[in-house]
Amino acid sequence: MTALETDVLVIGSGPAGASAALFLATYGVRHLVVTKYRWTANTPRAHITNQRTVEIMRDMGIEREVLAEGTPHELMGDTVFCSSLAGDEIGRVRTWFTHPSREADYLAASPSPNCDLPQTLFEPILIGNAAARGSHIRFDTEYVGLVQDEEGVTVQVRDRLSGHEYAIRARYVIAADGGRSKVAADIGLPMAGQMDLAGSMNIVFHADLSRFVAHRPSVLYWVLQPGATIGGIGLGLIRMVRPWNEWLVTWGYDISQPPPQLDDDLAVGIVHSLIGDDTVPVTIRSFSLWGNNKMYAERYREGRVFAVGDAVHRHPPSNGLGSNTSVQDAYNLAWKLAFVLSGRAGTGLLDSFDAERAPVGRQIVLRANKSIEEFGAILDALGVQGDQDVAAMQRAIASRGEETPEGAARREQLRKALELKDYEFNAHGVELGQRYASGAVISDGTPEPSYTRDPELFYHPTTWPGARLPHCWLGRDGHKVSTLDIAGKGRFALLTGLTGRPWARAAAEVAVELAVEIHPVIVGPGGDLTDLYDDWARLREVDEDGCVLVRPDAHVAWRAPRLVSDPRETLTRVLRAVLDR
């Protein structure tokens, strides 16, 4: 006998599962979350929270709560490369768009700043708000197995406190059970790549390091010491968790050998070595081992089961993409489930999840691993080799200061190597530039816009169907309103100009006919919003009497370059296609 029934069962409560719960609860979807853990994350693994994720939290109404808990943008970016915190500074890179020229791109691209928000703080925000909005969450509840049929999925779970097993019946399942996903394995998702390419350890500790870092505030301090090449990254890492007294060290180990037996004494020794001062009082909080992965799922769906987050993209933390991509997977899927379950869309809409998100997962796995490889240019520039002892490595690092042609060449090589790290720390196009191609995006017949700048480093705003709606500031009663504030909220939006008013009237009529909420906005003097700086006129890429139709996830569903003879018929046809009606 089935013990529980729900519309959507979410398995896992990490960034992917917790955000899925928040989105489903906000959209009014009946759902249940199960997780084998007793509470949310107990270590601050993920932390970089990029602009796209903060935008999504803005749509959910919790942006202020997220930013209040996070370390702000201005303290994130003086990333240092050194022999130890107390030792020689090899170089410094402005990261996370804190360079003046990149900050301009960053401010123009979004109403939302990035921040550094450890997973230990982010997950409770997501879970707390989800529960407040109606999520039912069962901790200490472990996934055992599932069986699908034409009407739904029966999932067997185990209460880890009592050992009791029972079944949950759901119409759809979201597998958010992490990088060793049992659900993804059980449903046979095809995987490309390899797990456990290298070994790393995390050591979380408390120590007041203000005198070493407050004058060069950053999230990351990269340390070049003997043995750092073990683990695949090439350098050790001291990562700020909370400024400037809570930290996480990452150090490598040889994954082909038995794992190291970590204890407090060994952990303190590693920490003191990277700090470069063994008089600093250190309190170890935890330590753990993990593998560097390079694996992605070639598809994210099997029947009524959808996989999100680390279950389908497994990679090192380079570029800060992991939790962000996980949240964004769930955001893409949740509105589609809400529309299908409420009868506002046909089941074909769900096919677009796989088509849209699997290419993103592949991209970020390859990008994160390439960022690791790019550390090699720094080591080469310094003449550092993995088998060097301390003295030899120090001599190699010091050689960059020689007053010789060889020293000058080494300095130039190092400068170029550090510039290459922009692809890890300032890859705005990777963070904001996803463009979807699926049945839920209707082409307007125009080719994809060409790039004027590197598409990984720079975000290129466009209303081309499939792209994220560009941000600019519009005006209402003298107050600024982002274009992204028009979108979202579980509904479609339509933007047009004063001479495109027939589109707005058509949207109101089509919304009634299809029982789908469409928020029409006329931009112009006397319209719903004014174009404060004429930025929308520059960004919209359609005539004033054209329109831009935006999905609930703020991606452009379709656009019309100009007014047509029958806007209602056209808009009806487009929405029916997007929603598989």
Coordinates of C-alpha atoms in Angstrom, one line a residue, residues 2 9 38 74 105 127 129 138 152 155 169 200 243 296 298 313 336 344 362 370 384 399 414 449 468 502 513 542 559:
T2 CA 1.4 3.4 -1.0
L9 CA 9.1 14.1 -5.4
R38 CA 19.6 15.1 9.2
E74 CA 33.8 44.4 -3.1
D105 CA 30.2 45.0 -17.7
I127 CA 14.9 25.2 2.7
N129 CA 11.7 29.7 2.5
R138 CA 11.6 14.7 5.3
G152 CA 3.8 8.1 -12.4
V155 CA 9.8 5.5 -5.1
R169 CA 3.9 7.7 -5.3
S200 CA 41.9 16.8 -2.8
P243 CA 36.1 37.4 6.7
Y296 CA 28.5 15.0 -17.5
E298 CA 24.4 13.3 -22.1
H313 CA 27.4 17.6 -14.1
K336 CA 7.6 23.7 -16.8
R344 CA -1.6 24.9 -19.0
R362 CA 28.6 19.8 -20.7
K370 CA 40.1 23.6 -18.5
V384 CA 58.3 25.3 -11.1
S399 CA 64.2 34.0 -10.5
L414 CA 54.0 35.2 -15.8
P449 CA 24.0 37.3 -33.3
R468 CA 18.2 35.5 -21.2
P502 CA -2.1 46.0 -30.2
E513 CA -8.2 32.0 -24.1
V542 CA 13.0 44.9 -32.6
R559 CA 10.1 38.0 -30.7

